CSV table of C-alpha atoms in Angstrom, one decimal:
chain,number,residue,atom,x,y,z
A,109,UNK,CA,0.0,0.0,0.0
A,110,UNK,CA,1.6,3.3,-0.8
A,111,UNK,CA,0.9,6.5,1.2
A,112,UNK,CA,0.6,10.3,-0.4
A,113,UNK,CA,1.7,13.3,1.7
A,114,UNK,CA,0.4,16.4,0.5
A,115,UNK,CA,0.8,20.0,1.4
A,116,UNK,CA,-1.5,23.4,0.4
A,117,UNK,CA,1.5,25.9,0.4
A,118,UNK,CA,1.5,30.0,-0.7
A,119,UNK,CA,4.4,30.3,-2.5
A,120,UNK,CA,5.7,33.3,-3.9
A,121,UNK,CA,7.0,34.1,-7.6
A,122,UNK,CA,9.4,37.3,-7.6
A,123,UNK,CA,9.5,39.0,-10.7
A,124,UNK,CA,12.1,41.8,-10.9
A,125,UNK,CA,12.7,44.2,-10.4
A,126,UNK,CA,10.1,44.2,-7.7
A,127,UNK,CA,6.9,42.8,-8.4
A,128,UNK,CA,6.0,39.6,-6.1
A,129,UNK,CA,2.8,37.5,-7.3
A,130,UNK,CA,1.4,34.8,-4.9
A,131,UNK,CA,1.4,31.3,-6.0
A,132,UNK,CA,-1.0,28.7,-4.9
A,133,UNK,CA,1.1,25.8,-5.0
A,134,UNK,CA,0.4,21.7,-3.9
A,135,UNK,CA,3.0,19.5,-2.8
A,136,UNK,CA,2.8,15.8,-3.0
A,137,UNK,CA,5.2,12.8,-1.6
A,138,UNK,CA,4.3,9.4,-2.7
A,139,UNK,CA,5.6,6.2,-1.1
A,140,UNK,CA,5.4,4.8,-5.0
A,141,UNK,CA,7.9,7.1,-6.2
A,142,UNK,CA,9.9,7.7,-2.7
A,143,UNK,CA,12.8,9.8,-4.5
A,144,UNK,CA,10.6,12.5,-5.9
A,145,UNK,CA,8.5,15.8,-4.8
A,146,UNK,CA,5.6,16.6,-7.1
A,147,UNK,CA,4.9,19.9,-7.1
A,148,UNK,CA,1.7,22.0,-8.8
A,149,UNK,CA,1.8,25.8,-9.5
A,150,UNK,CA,-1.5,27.0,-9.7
A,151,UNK,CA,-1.5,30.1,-11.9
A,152,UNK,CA,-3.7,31.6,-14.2
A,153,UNK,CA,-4.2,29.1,-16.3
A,154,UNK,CA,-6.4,26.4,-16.9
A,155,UNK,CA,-4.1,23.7,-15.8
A,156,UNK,CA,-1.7,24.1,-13.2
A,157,UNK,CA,2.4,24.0,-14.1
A,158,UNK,CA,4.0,20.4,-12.9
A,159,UNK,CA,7.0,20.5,-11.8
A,160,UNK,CA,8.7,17.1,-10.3
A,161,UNK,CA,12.3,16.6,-8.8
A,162,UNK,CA,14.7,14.7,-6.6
A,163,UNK,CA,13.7,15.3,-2.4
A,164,UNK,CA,17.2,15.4,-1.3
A,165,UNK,CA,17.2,18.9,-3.4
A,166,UNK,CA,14.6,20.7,-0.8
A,167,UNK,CA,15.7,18.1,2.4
A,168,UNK,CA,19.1,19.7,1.4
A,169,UNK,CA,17.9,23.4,0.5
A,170,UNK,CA,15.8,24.1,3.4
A,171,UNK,CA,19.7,24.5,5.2
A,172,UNK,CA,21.9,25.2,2.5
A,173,UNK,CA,22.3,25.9,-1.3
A,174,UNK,CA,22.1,23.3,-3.6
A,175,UNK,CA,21.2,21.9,-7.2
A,176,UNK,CA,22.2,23.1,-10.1
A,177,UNK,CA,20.7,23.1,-13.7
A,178,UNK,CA,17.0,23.1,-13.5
A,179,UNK,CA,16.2,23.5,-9.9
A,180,UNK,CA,18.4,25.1,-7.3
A,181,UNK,CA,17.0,25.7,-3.9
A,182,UNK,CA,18.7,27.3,-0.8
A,183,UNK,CA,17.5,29.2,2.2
A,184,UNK,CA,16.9,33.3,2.0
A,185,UNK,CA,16.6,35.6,5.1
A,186,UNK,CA,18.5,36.1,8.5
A,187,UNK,CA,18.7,32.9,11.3
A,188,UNK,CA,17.8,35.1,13.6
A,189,UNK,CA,15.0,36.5,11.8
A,190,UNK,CA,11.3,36.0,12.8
A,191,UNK,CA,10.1,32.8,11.5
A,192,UNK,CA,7.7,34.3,9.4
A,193,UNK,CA,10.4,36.3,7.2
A,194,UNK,CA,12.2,33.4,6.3
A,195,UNK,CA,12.1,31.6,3.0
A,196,UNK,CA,13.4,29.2,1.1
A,197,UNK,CA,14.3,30.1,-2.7
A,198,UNK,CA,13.2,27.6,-5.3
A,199,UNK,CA,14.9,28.7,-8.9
A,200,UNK,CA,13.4,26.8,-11.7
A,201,UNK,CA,15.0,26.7,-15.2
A,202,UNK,CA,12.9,25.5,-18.6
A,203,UNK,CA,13.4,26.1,-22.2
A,204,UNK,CA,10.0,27.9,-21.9
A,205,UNK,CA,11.4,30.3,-19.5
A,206,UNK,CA,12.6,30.5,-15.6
A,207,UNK,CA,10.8,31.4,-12.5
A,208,UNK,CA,12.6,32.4,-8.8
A,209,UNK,CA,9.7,31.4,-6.2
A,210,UNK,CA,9.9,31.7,-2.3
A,211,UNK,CA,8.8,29.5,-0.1
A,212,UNK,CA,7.7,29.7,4.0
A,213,UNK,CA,10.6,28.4,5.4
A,214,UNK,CA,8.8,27.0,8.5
A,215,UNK,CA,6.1,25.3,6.5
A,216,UNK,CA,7.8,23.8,3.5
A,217,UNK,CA,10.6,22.2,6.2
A,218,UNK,CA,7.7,20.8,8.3
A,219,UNK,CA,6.2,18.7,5.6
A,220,UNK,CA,9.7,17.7,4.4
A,221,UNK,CA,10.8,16.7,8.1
A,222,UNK,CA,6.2,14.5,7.6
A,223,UNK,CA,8.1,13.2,4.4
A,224,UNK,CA,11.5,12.3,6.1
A,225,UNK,CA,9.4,10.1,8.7
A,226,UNK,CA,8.1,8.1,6.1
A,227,UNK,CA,10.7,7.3,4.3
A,228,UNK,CA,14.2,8.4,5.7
A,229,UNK,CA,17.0,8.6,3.5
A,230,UNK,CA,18.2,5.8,2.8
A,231,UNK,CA,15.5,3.5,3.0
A,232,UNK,CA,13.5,4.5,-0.5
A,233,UNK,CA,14.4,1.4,-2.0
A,234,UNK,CA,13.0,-0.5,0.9
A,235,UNK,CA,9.9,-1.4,-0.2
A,236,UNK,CA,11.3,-1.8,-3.8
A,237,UNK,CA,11.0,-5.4,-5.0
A,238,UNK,CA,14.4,-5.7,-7.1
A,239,UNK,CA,14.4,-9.1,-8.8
A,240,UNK,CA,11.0,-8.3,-10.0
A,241,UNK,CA,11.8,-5.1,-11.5
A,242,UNK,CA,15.3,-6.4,-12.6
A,243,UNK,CA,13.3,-9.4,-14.2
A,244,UNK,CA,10.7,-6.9,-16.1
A,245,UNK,CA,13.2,-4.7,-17.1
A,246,UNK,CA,15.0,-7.8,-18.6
A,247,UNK,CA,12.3,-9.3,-20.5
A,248,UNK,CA,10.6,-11.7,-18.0
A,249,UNK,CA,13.2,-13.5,-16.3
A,250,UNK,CA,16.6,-14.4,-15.3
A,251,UNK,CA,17.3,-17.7,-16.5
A,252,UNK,CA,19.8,-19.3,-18.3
């Protein structure tokens, strides 16, 4: 049985100069697919953006830059500043264009820490029947 974690979040989109739009936004965990974060942008349109990458990019961000390429994500604002001033950045990169969106910090690092409990690092492949995906991928079987 496989278990989805999902999360209502406002996100942010900063356009510069200074313009800041708020962003809807859904974030989803699934047992099934135990490396990934699914993530929907509900904008003005009649479908929302889908975005999906690798966890360990905002387990890792929510404390320190990381990523590179399509999705970088790293914490924004002062330690010691109220809770509610701190973000965390999300920079997304597509040939259609690029988008810098900030995150609560407090929030977003709570439902990482509810998808950390379910599946801690480490233990993704866990429920992960090898030989029987190693047998489909192979065309049925591993005999000789």
């Amino acid at each position: 049985m496989h278990t989805t974690i999902e999360r209502e979040l406002d996100m942010t989109l900063v356009h510069p100069p200074d313009r800041r739009f708020p962003v809807p936004t859904r974030l989803r965990y699934r047992t099934d697919d135990p490396f990934a974060v699914h993530v929907d942008f509900h904008l003005d349109a009649a479908r929302p953006v889908h975005w999906t990458f690798a966890r360990d990019l905002l387990v890792e961000g929510v404390f320190r830059p990381c990523g590179d390429a399509d999705v970088r994500v790293w914490p924004a604002g002062a330690r010691d500043a109220p809770a509610a001033r701190r973000v965390v950045c999300v920079a997304l990169s597509s040939p259609e264009g690029d988008a810098l969106l900030e995150a609560p910090a407090g929030p977003l690092a709570a439902w990482v820490e509810r998808t950390l409990r379910l599946v801690p690092p480490g233990e993704e492949c866990a429920d992960a029947d090898l030989e029987a995906a190693l047998g489909a991928l192979l065309g049925g079987g591993l005999g000789g």
